[in-house]
Short mmCIF file of C-alpha atoms in Angstrom, two decimals:
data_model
loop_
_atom_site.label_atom_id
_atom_site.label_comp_id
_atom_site.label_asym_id
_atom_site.label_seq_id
_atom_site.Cartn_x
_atom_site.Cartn_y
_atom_site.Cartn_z
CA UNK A 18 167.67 -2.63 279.70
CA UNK A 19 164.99 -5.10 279.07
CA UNK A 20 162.12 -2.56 277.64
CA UNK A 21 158.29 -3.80 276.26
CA UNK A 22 158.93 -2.81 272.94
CA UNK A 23 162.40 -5.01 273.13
CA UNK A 24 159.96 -7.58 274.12
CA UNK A 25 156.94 -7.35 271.77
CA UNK A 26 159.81 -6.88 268.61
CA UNK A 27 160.98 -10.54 270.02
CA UNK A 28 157.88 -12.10 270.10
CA UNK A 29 155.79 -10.19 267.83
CA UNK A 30 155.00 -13.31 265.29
CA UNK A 31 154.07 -15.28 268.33
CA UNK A 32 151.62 -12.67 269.36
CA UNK A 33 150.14 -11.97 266.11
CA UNK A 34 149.59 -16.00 266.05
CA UNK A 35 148.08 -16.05 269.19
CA UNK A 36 145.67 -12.77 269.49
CA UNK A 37 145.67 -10.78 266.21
CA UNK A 38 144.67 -7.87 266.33
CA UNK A 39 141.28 -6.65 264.53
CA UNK A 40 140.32 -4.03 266.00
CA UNK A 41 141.21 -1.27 268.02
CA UNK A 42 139.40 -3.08 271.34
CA UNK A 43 141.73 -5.56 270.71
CA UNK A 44 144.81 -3.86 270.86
CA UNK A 45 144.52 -1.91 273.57
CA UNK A 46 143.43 -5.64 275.54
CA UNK A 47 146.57 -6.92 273.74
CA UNK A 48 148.55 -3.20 274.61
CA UNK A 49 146.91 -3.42 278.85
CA UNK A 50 148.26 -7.06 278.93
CA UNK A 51 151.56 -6.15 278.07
CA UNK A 52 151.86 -2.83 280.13
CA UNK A 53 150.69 -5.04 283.49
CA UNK A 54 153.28 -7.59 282.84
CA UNK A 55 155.89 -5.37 282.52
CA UNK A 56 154.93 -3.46 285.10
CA UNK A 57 156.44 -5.54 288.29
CA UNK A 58 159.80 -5.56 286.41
CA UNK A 59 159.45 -1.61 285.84
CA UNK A 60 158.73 -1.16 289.50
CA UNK A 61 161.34 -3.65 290.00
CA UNK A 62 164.27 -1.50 287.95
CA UNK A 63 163.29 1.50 288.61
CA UNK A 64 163.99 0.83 292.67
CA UNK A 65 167.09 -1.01 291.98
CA UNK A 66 169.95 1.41 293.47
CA UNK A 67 172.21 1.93 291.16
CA UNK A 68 169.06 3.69 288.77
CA UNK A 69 167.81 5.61 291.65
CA UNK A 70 168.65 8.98 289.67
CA UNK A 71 165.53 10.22 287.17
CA UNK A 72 165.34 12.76 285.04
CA UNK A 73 161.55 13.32 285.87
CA UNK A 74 159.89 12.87 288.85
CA UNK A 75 156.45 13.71 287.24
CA UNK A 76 154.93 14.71 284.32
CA UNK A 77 151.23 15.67 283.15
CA UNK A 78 149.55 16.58 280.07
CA UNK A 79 146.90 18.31 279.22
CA UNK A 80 144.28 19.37 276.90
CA UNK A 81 145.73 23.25 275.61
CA UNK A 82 142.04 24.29 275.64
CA UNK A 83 139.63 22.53 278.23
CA UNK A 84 142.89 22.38 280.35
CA UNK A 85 141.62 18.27 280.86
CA UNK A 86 144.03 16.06 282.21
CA UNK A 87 145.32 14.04 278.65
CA UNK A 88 148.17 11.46 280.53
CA UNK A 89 150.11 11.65 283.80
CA UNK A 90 153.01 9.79 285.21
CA UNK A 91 155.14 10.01 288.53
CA UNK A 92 157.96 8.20 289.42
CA UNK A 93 158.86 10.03 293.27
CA UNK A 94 155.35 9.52 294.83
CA UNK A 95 152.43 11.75 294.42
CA UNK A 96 152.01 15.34 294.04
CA UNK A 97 149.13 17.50 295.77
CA UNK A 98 146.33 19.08 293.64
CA UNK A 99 147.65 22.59 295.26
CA UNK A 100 151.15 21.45 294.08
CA UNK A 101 150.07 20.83 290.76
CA UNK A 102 148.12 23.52 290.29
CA UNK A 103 151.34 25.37 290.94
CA UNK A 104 153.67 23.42 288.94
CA UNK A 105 151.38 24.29 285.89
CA UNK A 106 151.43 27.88 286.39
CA UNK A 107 153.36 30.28 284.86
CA UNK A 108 153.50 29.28 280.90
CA UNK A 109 155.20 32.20 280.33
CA UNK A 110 158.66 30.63 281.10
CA UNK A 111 159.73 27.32 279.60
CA UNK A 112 162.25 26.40 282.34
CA UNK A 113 161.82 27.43 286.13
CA UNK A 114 162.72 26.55 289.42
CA UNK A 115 160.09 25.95 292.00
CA UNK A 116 161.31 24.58 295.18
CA UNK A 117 162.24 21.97 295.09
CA UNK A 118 160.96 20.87 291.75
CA UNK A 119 162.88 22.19 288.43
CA UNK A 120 159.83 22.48 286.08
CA UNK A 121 159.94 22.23 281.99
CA UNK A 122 156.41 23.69 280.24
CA UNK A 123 156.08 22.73 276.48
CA UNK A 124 152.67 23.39 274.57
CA UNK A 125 152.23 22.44 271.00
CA UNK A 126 148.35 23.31 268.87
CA UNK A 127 146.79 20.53 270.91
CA UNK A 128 148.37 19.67 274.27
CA UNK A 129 150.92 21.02 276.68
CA UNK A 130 152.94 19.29 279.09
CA UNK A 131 154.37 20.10 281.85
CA UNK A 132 157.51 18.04 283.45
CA UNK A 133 158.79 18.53 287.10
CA UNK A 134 162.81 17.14 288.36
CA UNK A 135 164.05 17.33 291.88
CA UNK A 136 167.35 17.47 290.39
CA UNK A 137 169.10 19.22 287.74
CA UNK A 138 169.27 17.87 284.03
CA UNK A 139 170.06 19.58 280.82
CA UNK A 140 166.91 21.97 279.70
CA UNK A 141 166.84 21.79 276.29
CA UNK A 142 166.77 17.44 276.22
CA UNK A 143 163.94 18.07 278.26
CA UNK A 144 162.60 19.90 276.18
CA UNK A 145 163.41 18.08 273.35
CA UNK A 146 161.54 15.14 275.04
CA UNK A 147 158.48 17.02 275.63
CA UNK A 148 158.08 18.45 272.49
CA UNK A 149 158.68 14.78 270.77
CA UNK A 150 155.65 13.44 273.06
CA UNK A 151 153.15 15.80 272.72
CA UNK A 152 153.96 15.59 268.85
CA UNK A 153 153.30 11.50 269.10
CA UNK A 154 150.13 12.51 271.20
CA UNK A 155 148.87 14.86 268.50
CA UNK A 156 149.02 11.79 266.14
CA UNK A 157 146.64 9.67 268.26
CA UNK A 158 143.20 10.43 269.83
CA UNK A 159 142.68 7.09 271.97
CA UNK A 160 143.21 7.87 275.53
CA UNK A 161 144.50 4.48 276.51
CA UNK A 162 147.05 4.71 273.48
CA UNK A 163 148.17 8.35 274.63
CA UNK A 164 148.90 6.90 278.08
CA UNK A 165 150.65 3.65 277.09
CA UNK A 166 153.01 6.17 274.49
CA UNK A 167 153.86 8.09 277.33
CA UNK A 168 154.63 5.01 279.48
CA UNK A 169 156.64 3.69 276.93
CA UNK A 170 158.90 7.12 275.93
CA UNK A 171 159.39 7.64 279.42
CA UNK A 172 160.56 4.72 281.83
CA UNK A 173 161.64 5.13 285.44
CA UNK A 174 161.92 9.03 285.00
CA UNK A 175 164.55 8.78 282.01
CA UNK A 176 163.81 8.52 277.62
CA UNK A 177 162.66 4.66 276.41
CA UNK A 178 161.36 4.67 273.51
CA UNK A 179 161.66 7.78 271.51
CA UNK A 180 162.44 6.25 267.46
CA UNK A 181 159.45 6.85 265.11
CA UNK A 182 160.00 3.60 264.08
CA UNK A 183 159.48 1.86 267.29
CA UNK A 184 156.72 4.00 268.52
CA UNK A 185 154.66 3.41 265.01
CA UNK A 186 154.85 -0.16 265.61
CA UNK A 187 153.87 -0.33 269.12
CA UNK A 188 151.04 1.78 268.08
CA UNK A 189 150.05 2.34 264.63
CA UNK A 190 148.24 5.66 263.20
CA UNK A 191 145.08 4.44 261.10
CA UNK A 192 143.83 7.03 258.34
CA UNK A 193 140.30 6.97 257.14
CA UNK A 194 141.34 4.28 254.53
CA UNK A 195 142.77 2.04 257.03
CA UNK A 196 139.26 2.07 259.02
CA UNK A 197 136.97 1.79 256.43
CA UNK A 198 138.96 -1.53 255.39
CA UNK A 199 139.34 -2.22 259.04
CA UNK A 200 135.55 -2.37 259.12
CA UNK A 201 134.92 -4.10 256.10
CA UNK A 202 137.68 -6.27 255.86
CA UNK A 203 138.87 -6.99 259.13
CA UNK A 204 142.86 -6.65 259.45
CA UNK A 205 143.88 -8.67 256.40
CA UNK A 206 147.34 -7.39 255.29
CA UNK A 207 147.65 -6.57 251.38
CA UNK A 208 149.19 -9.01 249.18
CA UNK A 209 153.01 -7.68 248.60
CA UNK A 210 152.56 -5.47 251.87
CA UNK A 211 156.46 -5.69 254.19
CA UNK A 212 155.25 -6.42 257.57
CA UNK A 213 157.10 -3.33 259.60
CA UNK A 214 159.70 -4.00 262.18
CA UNK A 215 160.60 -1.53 264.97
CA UNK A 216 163.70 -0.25 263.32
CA UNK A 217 162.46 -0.22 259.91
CA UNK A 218 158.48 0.72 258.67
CA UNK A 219 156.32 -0.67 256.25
CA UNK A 220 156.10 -0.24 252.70
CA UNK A 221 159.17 1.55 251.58
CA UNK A 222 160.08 2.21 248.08
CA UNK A 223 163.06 4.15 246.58
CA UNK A 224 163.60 5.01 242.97
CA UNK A 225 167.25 4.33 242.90
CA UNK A 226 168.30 1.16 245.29
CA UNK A 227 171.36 1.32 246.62
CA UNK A 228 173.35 0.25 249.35
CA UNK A 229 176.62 2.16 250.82
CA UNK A 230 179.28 0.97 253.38
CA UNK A 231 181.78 2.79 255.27
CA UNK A 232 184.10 0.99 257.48
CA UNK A 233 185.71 3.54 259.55
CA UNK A 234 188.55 3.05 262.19
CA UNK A 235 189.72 5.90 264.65
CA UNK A 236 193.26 5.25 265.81
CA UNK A 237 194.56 6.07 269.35
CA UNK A 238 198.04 6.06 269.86
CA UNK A 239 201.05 7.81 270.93
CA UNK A 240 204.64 8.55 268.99
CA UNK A 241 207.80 8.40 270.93
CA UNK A 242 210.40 10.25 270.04
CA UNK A 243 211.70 7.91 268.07
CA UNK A 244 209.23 7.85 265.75
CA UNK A 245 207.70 4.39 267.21
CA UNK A 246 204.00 3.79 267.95
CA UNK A 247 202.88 3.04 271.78
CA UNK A 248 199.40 2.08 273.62
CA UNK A 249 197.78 1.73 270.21
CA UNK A 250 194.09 1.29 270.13
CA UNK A 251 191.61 1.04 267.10
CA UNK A 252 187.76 1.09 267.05
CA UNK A 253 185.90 0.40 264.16
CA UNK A 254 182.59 1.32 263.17
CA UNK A 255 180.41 -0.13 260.75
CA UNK A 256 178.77 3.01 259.01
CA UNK A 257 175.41 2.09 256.55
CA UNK A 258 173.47 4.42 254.22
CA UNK A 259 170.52 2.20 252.97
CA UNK A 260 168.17 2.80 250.37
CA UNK A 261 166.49 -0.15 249.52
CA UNK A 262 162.86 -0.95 248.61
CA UNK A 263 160.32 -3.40 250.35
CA UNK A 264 162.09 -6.10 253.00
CA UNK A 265 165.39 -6.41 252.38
CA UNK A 266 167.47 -9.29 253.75
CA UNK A 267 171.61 -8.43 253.62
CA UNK A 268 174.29 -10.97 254.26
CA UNK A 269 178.12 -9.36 255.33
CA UNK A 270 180.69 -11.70 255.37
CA UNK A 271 184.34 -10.83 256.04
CA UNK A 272 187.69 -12.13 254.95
CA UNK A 273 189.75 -12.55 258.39
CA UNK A 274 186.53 -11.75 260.87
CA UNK A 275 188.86 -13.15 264.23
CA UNK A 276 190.53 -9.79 264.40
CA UNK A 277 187.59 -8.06 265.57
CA UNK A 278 187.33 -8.47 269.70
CA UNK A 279 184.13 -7.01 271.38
CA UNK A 280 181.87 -5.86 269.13
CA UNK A 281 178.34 -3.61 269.36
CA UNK A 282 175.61 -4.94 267.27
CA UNK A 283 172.35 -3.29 265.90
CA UNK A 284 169.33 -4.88 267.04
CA UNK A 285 168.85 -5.75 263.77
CA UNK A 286 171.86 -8.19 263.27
CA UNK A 287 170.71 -11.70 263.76
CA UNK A 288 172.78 -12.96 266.75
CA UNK A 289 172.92 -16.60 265.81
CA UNK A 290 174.07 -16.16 262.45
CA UNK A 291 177.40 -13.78 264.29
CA UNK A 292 177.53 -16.38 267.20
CA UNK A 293 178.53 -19.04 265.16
CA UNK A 294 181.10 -17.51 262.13
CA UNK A 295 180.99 -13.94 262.73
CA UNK A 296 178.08 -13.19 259.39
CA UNK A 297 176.75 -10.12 259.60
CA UNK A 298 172.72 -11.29 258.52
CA UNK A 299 169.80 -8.28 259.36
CA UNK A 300 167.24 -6.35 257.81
CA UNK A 301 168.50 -3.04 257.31
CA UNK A 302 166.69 0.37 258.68
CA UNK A 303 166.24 2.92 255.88
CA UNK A 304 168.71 5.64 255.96
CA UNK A 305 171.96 6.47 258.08
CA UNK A 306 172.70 3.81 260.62
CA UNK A 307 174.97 2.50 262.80
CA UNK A 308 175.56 -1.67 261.66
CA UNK A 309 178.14 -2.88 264.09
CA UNK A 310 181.08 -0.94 265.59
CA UNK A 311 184.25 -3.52 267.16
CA UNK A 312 187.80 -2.87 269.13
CA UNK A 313 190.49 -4.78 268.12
CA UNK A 314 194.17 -5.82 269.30
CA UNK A 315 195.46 -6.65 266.12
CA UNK A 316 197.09 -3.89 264.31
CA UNK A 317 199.17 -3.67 261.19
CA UNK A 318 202.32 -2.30 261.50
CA UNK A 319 201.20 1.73 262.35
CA UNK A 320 205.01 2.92 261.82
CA UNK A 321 204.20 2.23 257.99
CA UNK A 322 200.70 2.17 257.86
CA UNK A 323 199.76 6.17 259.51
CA UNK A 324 201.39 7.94 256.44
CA UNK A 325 202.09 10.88 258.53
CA UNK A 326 205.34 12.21 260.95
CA UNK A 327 206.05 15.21 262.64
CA UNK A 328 210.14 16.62 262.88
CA UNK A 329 211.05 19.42 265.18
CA UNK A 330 214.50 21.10 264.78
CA UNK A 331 215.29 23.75 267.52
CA UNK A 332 218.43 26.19 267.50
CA UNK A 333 219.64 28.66 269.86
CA UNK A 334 218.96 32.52 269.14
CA UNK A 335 222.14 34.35 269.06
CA UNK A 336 220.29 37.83 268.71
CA UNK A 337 217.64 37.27 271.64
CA UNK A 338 217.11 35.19 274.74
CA UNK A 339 215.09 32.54 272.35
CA UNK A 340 215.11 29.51 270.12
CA UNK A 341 214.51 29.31 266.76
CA UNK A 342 211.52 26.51 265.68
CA UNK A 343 211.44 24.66 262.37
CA UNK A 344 208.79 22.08 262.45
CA UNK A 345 207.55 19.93 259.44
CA UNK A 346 204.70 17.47 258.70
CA UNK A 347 205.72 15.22 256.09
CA UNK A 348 204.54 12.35 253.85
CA UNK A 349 205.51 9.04 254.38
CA UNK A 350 206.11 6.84 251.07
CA UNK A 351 203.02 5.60 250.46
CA UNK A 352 200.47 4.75 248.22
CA UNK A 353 197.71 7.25 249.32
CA UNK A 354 197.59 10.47 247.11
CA UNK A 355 196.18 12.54 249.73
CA UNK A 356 194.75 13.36 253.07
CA UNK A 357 192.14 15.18 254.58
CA UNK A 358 191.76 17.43 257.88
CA UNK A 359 194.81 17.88 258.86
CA UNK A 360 195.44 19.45 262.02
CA UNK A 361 198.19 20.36 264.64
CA UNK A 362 197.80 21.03 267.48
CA UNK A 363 200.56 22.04 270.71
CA UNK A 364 201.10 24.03 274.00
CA UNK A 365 203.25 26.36 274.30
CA UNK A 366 205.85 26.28 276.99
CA UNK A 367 204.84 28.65 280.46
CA UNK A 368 208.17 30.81 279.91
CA UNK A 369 207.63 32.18 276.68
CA UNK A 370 207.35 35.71 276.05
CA UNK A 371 206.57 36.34 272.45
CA UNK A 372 206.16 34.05 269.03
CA UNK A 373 206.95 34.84 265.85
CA UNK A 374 205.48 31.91 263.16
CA UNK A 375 204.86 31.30 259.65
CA UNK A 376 203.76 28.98 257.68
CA UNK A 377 203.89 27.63 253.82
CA UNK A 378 200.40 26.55 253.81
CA UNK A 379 197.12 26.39 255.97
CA UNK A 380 196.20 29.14 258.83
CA UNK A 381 197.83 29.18 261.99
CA UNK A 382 196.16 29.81 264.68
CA UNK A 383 197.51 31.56 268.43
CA UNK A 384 195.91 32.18 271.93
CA UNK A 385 198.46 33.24 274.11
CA UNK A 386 195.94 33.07 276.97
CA UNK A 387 195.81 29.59 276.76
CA UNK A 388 199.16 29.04 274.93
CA UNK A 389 197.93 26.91 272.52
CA UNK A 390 198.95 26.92 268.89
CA UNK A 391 196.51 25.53 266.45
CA UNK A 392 198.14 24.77 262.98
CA UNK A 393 195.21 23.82 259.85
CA UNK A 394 196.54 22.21 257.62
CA UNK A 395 193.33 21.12 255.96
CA UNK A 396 194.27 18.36 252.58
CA UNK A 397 197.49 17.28 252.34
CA UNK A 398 199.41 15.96 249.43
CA UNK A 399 202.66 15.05 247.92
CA UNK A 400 202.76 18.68 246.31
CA UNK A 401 204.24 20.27 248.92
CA UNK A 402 205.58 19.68 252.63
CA UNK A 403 204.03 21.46 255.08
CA UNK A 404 206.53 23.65 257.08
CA UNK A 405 206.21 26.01 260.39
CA UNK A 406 208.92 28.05 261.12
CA UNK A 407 209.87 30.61 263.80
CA UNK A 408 210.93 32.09 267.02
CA UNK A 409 210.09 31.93 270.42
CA UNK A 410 211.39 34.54 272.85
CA UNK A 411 211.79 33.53 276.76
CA UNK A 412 211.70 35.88 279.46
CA UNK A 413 214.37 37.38 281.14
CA UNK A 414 213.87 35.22 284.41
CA UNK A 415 214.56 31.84 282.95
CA UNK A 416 217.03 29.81 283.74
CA UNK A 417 219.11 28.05 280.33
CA UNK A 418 218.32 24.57 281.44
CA UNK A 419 214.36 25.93 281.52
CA UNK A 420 214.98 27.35 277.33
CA UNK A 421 213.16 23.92 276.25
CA UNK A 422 211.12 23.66 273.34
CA UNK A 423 209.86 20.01 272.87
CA UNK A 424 206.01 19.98 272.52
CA UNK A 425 203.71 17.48 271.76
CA UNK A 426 201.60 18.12 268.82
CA UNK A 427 198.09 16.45 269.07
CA UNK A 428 197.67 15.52 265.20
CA UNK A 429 194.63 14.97 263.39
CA UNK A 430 193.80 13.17 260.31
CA UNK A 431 191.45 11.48 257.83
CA UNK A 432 191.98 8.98 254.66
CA UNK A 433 190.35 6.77 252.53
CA UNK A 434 192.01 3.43 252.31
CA UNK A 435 192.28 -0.15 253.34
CA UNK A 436 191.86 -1.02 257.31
CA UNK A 437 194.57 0.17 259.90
CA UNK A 438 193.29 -3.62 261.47
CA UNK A 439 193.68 -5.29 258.76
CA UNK A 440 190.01 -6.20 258.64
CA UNK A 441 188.82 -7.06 254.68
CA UNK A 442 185.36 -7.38 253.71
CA UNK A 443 184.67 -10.71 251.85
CA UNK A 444 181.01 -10.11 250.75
CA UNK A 445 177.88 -7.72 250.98
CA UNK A 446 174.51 -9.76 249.52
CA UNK A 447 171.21 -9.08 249.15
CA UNK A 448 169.69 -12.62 249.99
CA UNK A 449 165.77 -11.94 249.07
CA UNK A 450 166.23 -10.66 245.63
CA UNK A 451 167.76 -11.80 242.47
CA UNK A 452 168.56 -8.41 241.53
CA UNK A 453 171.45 -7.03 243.37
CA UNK A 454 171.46 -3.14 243.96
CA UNK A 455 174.49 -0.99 243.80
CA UNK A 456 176.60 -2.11 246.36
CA UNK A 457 179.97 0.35 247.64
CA UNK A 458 182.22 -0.27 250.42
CA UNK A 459 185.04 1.94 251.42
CA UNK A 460 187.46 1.92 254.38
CA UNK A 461 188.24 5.56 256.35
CA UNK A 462 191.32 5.89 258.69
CA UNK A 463 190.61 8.66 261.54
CA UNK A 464 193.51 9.74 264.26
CA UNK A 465 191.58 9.49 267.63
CA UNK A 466 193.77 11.04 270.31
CA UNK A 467 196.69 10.64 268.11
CA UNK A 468 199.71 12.31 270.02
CA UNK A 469 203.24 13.07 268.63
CA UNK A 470 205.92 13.47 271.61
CA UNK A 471 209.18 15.34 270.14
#
């Protein structure tokens, strides 16, 4: 969706050329011209009908102590002063239902909001939502900015704009320093100061600069019985941790970059730059973040590269009307020395009576209710072989040709090492600076629905 802040991030050095902004007065000029022409296309979307379901249909705020009208919005029409004045009763119960409205109250020291839905929605991102306005409210005493923030979090009845970031950019908190150099100096920027972009803020300084990578692919796939991998399907994500001072500018290059299909970028990534040979150039946000995430087709060979198989031998029970179970995850010969979170997981067949397992390592878990076994094995090495044996006792009424015990385990896994896809990582720069911070990559295998049939 095509939001105002997407818009003013796009063109902010065009605006800032045009009208800069030196005072309050003229921001809120600069914030009204924007709000009224975005406000067709708003109308515009929000009728369209495939986004005719809202979260909100209305939503006020108000002063906690004068009990003053702070900001309203409503997206279904408008409501009655009786109506109101009955929607905002009642702060004794966060969520309530008031034909026909569902109604959210949230008061903080300041304000309090109330929220009214003709439809249901989950309560407590509601209140979530409230709770993160009034908070950006509290920050801010202009009454034109506290009804262009709640124009902007909420759009059309559902969340916009709810990242810090964006939301300091689009309308920046001024402490007493600020204004007293607003007044005397006008809005002159300080020398060395990073201009602030809406995924990243102003000014930031670490200590220790670093920069970490994690390239991590989550395999889908399913093992015949012959031990062969079918409808494979890998998804990579591009997993950052930055900590890195002032503006930085990264470059990521990669080796073999035409075995990534669709890909998901951050609004940071330059698009031009990954257009034309698939580099990876953008400003980084500070702290956990998303970079990219792809889907490929091309696959190594998964029969040698998932260093993991399952074996199930089964034997009649000469005692009892049962089998007995031996089943074993194993290591394949590989270079990895170990791997973590490993789970299996299998159903039980309907005609079972009774189970009797046990196990060489991990915790094994049953719920004959559900008839679901749950075997953790948790880290895995070459030490030992993990090993489940067993009985399972059938009930009197089944047939022989029903005395079947073939399930198929749903196995989970995790390992650092190189990419299931193949993909290798040429380079990972930091253009603006001659002194390059630590830098560490790593790749992580994941099992997705990974399925064993035996």
């Amino acid at each position: 969706s095509f939001t105002r802040s997407r818009w003013l991030s796009q063109n902010a050095s065009s605006i800032a050329a045009d009208a800069p902004a030196t005072s309050k007065r003229t921001r809120r000029v600069l914030a009204r011209s924007i709000d009224d022409a975005f406000r067709a296309r708003k109308e515009t979307r929000s009728s369209h009908p495939t986004r005719g379901w809202t979260m909100f249909a209305s939503i006020w705020v108000f002063h906690r102590e004068t009990g003053v009208v702070v900001a309203e919005r409503h997206w279904k029409g408008g409501v009655s002063a009786r109506t109101t004045a009955k929607l905002c009763a009642g702060w004794g119960k966060t969520v309530q239902a008031e034909r026909p409205y569902y109604v959210v109250r949230v008061q903080k020291e300041e304000l309090k909001a109330v929220a009214a839905a003709m439809e249901e929605f989950p309560p407590a991102a509601a209140v979530e939502l409230l709770d993160r306005i009034l908070e950006e409210m509290e920050r801010r005493t202009d009454p034109v900015d506290r009804q262009l923030l709640l124009d902007e979090m909420v759009d059309g009845g559902l969340p916009d704009t709810t990242q810090l970031a964006e939301l300091q950019v689009l309308f920046p908190e001024e402490d007493l320093v600020q204004r007293v150099s607003t007044v005397l100096l006008g809005n002159q920027m300080n020398v060395g100061q990073g201009r602030a972009l809406p995924w990243r803020r102003a000014n930031i300084s670490h200590l220790k600069n670093e920069f970490l990578l994690d390239v991590v692919e989550r395999v889908d796939a399913t093992v015949n019985r012959e031990g062969r991998h079918e409808s494979v399907t890998v998804v990579g994500s591009v997993v950052a941790n930055s900590r890195l001072s002032g503006l930085p500018d990264m470059m990521l290059t990669f080796s073999n970059p035409e075995v990534m299909g669709a890909c998901n970028l951050h609004p940071c990534v330059r698009l031009k730059p990954f257009l034309t040979d698939r580099a990876v150039s953008f400003v980084p946000p500070d702290g956990h973040f998303t970079l990219m995430s792809y889907t490929t087709e091309a696959a190594v060979a998964l029969d040698t590269a998932i260093p993991l198989y399952v074996r199930l031998q089964t034997a009649p029970d000469a005692g009892i009307p049962g089998s007995k179970v031996n089943m074993v995850v194993g290591f394949k010969p590989s270079s990895l020395k170990s791997l973590d979170g490993v789970r299996a997981l299998f159903q039980l067949p309907p005609h079972i009576l009774r189970t009797d397992f046990s196990t060489n390592c991990g915790t094994l878990h049953m719920d004959m209710n559900e008839r679901m076994c749950s075997w953790d094995i948790g880290t895995m090495d070459h030490t030992r072989t993990p090993c489940l044996t067993g009985m399972v006792a059938w009930e009197d009424t089944v047939l022989e040709d029903q005395m079947s015990f073939s399930p198929t385990v749903q196995l989970s896994f995790s390992y650092v090492h190189s990419s299931v896809s193949g993909l290798a990582i040429r380079s990972l720069k930091l253009m603006n600076e001659p002194q390059q911070p630590f830098r560490g990559v790593r790749f992580v295998v994941q099992s997705g629905s990974y399925e064993v049939c035996l």
